[in-house]
XYZ file of N, CA and C in Angstrom:
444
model
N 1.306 102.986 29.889
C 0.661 101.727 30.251
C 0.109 101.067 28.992
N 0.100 100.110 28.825
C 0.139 98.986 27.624
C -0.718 97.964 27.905
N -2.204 98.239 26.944
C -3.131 97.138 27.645
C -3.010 96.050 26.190
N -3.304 94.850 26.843
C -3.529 93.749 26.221
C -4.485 92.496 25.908
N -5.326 93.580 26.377
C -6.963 93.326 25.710
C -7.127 93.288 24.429
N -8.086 92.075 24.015
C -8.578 92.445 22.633
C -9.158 93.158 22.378
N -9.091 94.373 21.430
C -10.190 94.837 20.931
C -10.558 94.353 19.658
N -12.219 94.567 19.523
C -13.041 93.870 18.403
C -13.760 95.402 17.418
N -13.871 95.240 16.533
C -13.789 96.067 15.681
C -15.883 96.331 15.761
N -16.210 97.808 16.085
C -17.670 97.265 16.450
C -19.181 97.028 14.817
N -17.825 97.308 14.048
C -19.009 96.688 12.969
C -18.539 95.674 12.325
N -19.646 94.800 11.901
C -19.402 93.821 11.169
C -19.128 93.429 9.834
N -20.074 94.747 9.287
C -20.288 94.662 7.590
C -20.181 96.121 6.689
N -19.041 95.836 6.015
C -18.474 96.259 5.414
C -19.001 96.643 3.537
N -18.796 97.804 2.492
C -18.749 98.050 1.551
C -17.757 97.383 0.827
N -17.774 96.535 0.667
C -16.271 95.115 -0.407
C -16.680 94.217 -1.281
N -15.708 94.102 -1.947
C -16.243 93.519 -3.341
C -16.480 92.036 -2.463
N -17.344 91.613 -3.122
C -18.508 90.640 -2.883
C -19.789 90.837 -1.639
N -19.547 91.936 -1.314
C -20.976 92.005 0.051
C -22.267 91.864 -0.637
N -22.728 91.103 0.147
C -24.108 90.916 -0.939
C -24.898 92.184 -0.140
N -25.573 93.106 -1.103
C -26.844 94.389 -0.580
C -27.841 93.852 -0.830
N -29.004 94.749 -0.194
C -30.301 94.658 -0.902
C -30.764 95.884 -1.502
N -31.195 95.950 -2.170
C -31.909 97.293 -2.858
C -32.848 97.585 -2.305
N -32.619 99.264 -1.712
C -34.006 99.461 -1.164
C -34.719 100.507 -1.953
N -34.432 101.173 -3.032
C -35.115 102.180 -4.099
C -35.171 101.512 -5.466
N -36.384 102.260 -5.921
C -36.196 102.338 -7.090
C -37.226 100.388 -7.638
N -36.704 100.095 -9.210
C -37.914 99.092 -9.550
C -37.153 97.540 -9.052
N -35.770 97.639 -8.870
C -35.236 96.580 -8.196
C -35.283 96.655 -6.362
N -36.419 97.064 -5.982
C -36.297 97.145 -4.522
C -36.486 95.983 -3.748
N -35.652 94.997 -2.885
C -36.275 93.671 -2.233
C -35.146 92.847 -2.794
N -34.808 93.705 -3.767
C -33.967 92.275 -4.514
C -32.325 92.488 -3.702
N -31.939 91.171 -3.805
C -29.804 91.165 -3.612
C -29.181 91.173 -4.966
N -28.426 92.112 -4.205
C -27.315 91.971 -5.545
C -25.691 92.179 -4.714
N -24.780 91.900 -5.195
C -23.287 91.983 -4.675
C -22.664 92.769 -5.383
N -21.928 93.476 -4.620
C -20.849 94.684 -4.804
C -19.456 93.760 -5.470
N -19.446 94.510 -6.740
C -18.063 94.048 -7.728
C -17.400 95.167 -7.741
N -17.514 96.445 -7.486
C -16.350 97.353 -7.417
C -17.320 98.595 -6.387
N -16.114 99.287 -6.165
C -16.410 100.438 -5.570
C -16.319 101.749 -6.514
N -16.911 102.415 -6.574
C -16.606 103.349 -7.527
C -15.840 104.691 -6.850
N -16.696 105.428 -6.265
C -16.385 105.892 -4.982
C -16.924 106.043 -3.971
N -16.807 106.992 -3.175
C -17.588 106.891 -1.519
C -19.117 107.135 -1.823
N -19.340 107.050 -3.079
C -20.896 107.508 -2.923
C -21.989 106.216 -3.509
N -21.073 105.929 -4.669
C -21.388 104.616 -5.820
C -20.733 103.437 -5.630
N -21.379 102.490 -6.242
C -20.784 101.153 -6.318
C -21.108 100.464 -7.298
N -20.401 99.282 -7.951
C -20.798 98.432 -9.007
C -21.654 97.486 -8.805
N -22.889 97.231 -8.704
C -23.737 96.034 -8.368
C -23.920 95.086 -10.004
N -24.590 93.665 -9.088
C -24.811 92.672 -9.882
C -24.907 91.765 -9.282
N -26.450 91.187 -9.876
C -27.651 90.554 -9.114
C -28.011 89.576 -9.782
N -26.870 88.541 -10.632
C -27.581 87.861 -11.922
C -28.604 86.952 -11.147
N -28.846 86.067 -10.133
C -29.454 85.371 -9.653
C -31.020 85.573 -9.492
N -31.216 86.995 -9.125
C -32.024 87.571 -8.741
C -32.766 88.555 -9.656
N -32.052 88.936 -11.002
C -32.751 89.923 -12.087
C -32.211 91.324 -12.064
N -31.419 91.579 -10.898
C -30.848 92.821 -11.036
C -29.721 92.710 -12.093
N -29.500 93.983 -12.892
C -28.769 94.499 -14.026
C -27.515 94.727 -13.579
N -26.455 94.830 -14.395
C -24.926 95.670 -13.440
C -25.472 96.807 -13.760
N -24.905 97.672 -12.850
C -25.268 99.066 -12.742
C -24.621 99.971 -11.755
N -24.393 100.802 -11.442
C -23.818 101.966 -10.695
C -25.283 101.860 -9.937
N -24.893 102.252 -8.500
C -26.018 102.140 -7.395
C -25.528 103.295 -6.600
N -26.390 103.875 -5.780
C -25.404 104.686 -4.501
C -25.617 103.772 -3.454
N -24.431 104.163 -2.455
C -24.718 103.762 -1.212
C -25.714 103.306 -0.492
N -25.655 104.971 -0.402
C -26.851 105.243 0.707
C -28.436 104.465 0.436
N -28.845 103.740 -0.805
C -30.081 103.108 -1.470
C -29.605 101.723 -1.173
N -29.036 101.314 -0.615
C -28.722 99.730 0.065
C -28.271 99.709 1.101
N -28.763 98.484 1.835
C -28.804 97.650 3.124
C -27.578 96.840 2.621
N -26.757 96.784 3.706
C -26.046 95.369 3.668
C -26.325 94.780 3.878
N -25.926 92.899 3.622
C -26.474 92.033 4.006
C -25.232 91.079 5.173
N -25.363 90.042 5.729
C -24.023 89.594 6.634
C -23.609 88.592 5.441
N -24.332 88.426 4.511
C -23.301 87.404 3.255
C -22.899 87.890 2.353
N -21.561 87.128 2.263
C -20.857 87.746 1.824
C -20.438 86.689 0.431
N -19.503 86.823 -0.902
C -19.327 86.038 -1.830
C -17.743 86.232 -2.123
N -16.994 85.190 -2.368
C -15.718 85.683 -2.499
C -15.719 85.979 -4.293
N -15.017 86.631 -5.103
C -14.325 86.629 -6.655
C -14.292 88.019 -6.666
N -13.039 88.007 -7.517
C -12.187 89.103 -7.843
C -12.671 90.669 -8.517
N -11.868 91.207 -8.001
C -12.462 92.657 -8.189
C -12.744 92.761 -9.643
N -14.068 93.570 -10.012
C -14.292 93.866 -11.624
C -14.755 92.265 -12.007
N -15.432 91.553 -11.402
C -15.540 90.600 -12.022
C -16.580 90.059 -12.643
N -16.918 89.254 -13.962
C -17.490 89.379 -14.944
C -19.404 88.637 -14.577
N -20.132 89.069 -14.854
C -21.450 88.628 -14.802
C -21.588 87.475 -14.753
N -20.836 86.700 -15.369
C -20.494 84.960 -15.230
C -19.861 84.447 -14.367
N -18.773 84.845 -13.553
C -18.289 84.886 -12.778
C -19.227 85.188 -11.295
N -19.633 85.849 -11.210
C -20.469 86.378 -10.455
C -21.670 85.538 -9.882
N -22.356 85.258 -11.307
C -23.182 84.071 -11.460
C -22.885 82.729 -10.710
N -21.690 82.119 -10.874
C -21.479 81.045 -10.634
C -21.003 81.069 -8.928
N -20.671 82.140 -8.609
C -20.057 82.093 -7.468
C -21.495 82.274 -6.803
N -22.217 82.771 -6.696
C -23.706 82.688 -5.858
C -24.057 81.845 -5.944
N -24.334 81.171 -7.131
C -24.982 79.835 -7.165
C -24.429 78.969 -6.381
N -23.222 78.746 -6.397
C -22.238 77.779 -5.647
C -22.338 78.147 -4.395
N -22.401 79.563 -3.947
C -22.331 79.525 -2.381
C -24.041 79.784 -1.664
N -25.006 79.680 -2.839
C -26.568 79.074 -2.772
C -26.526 81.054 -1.999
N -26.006 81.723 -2.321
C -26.716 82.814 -1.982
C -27.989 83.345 -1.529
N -28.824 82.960 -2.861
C -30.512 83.180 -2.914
C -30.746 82.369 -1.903
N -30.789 81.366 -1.605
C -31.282 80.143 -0.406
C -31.151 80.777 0.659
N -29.879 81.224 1.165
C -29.705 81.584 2.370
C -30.188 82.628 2.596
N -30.447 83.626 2.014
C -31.089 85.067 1.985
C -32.760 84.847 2.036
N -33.188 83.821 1.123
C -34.666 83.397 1.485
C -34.989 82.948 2.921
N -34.185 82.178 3.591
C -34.149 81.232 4.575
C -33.851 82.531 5.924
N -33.649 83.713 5.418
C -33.222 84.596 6.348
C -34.562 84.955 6.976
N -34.443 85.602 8.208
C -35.337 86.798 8.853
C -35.978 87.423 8.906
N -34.594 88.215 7.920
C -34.772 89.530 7.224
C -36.065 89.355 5.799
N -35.744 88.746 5.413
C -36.237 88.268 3.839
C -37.483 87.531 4.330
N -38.207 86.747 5.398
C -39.169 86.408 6.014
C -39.803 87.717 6.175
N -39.753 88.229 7.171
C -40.272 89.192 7.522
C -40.682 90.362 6.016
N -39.877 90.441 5.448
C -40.137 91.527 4.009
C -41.394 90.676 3.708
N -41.336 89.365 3.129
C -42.512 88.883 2.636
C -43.930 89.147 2.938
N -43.528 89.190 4.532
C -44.474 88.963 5.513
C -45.242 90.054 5.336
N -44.591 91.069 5.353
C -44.637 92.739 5.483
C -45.303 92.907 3.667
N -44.769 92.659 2.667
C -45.549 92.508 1.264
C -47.257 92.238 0.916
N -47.199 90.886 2.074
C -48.260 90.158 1.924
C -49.100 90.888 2.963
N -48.896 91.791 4.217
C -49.955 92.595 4.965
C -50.319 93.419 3.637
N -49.331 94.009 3.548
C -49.990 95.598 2.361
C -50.728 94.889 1.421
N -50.510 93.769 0.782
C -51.662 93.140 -0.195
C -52.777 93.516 0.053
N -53.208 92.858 1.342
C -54.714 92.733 1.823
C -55.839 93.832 1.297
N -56.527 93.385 1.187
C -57.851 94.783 1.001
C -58.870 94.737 2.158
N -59.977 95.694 1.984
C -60.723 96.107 3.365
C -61.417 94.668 4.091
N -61.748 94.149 2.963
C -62.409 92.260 3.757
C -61.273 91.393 4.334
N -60.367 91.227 3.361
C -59.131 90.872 3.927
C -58.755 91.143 5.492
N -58.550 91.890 5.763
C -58.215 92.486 6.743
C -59.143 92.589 8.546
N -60.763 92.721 7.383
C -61.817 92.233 8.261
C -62.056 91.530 8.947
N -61.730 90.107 7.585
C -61.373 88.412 8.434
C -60.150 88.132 9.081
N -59.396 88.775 8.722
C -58.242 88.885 9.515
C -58.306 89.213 11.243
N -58.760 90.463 11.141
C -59.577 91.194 12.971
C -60.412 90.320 13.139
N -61.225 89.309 12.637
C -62.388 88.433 13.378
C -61.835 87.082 13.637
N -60.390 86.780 13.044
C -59.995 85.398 13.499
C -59.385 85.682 14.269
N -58.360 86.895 14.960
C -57.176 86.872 15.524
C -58.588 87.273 17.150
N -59.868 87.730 16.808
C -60.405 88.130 17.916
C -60.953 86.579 18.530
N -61.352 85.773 17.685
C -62.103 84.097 17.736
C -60.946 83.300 18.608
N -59.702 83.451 18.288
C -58.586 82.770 18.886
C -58.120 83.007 20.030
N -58.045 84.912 20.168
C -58.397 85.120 21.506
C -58.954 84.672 22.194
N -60.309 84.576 21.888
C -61.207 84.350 23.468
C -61.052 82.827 23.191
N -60.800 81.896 22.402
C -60.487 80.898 22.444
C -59.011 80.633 23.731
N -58.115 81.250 23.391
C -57.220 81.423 24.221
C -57.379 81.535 25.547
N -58.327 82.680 25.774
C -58.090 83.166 27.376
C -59.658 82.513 28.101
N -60.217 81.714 27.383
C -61.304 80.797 27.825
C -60.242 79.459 28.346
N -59.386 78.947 27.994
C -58.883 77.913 28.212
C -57.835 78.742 29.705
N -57.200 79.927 29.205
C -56.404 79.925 30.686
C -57.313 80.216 31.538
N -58.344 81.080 31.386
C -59.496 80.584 32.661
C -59.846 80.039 33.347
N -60.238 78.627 32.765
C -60.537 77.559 33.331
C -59.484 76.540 33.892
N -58.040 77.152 33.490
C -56.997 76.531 34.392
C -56.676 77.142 35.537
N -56.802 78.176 35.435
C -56.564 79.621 36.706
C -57.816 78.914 37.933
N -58.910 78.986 37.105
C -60.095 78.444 38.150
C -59.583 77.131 38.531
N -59.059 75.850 37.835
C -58.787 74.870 38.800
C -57.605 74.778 39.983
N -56.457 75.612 39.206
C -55.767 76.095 40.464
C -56.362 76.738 41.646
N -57.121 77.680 41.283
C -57.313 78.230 42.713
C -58.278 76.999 43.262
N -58.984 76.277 42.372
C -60.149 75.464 43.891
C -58.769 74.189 44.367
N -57.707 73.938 43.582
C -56.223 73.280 44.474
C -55.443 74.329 45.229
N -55.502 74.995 45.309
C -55.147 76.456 46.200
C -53.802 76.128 45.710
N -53.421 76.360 45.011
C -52.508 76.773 44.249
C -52.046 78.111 43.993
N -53.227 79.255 44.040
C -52.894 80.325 43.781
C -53.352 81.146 44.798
């Protein structure tokens, strides 16, 4: 029997020359850089001119993929490299991401120190009862419209 369904392949993102990673070890951590060669199943060639990362041999397993991707040719030169991010605004779109929101976000909690954090618990508590003072008093006019 011979089915003729599509099947879809269930991952999306792939180890290939141009995947843009992120670094998650080490003093380049946070940063993107794109895969220019594979070395083997363990290593890869990175290069991050946009961003400050060095070429360098990376492992695997110490990067995230990212879903952007850059097209130019295998082994290809720091200038090359360069120009093709810039052109396809790499950094922009990776800032403008989620992912890269949220990291910030997540940077700027651990900043905080013990006051920080203090005023932090006394506004998010002020807004509360700011909050549930106002649905109160809508809850109460519904019910005297019997609404509820």
């Amino acid at each position: 029997l011979i089915h003729f369904y599509k099947r879809e392949m269930p991952f999306k993102k792939f180890v290939e020359i141009g995947r843009v990673a992120m670094l998650n070890q080490g003093p380049d951590a946070g940063k993107i850089a794109a895969i220019v060669n594979v070395i083997d199943q363990n290593r890869v060639l990175i290069d991050g001119p946009t961003s400050g990362v060095l070429r360098q041999a990376y492992p695997i397993k110490q990067l995230h993929l990212t879903p952007l991707r850059v097209k130019f040719a295998f082994n290809a030169k720091t200038k090359v490299v360069r120009k093709e991010m810039e052109s396809e605004k790499v950094q922009e779109s990776w800032d403008s991401s989620n992912w890269a929101k949220r990291m910030a976000l997540k940077s700027k909690r651990d900043g905080l120190n013990d006051f920080d954090r203090f005023k932090l618990r006394k506004a998010k508590s002020a807004r509360n009862k700011i909050v549930a003072k106002a649905l109160n008093t809508k809850k109460r006019q519904l019910r005297k419209a019997g609404k509820i």
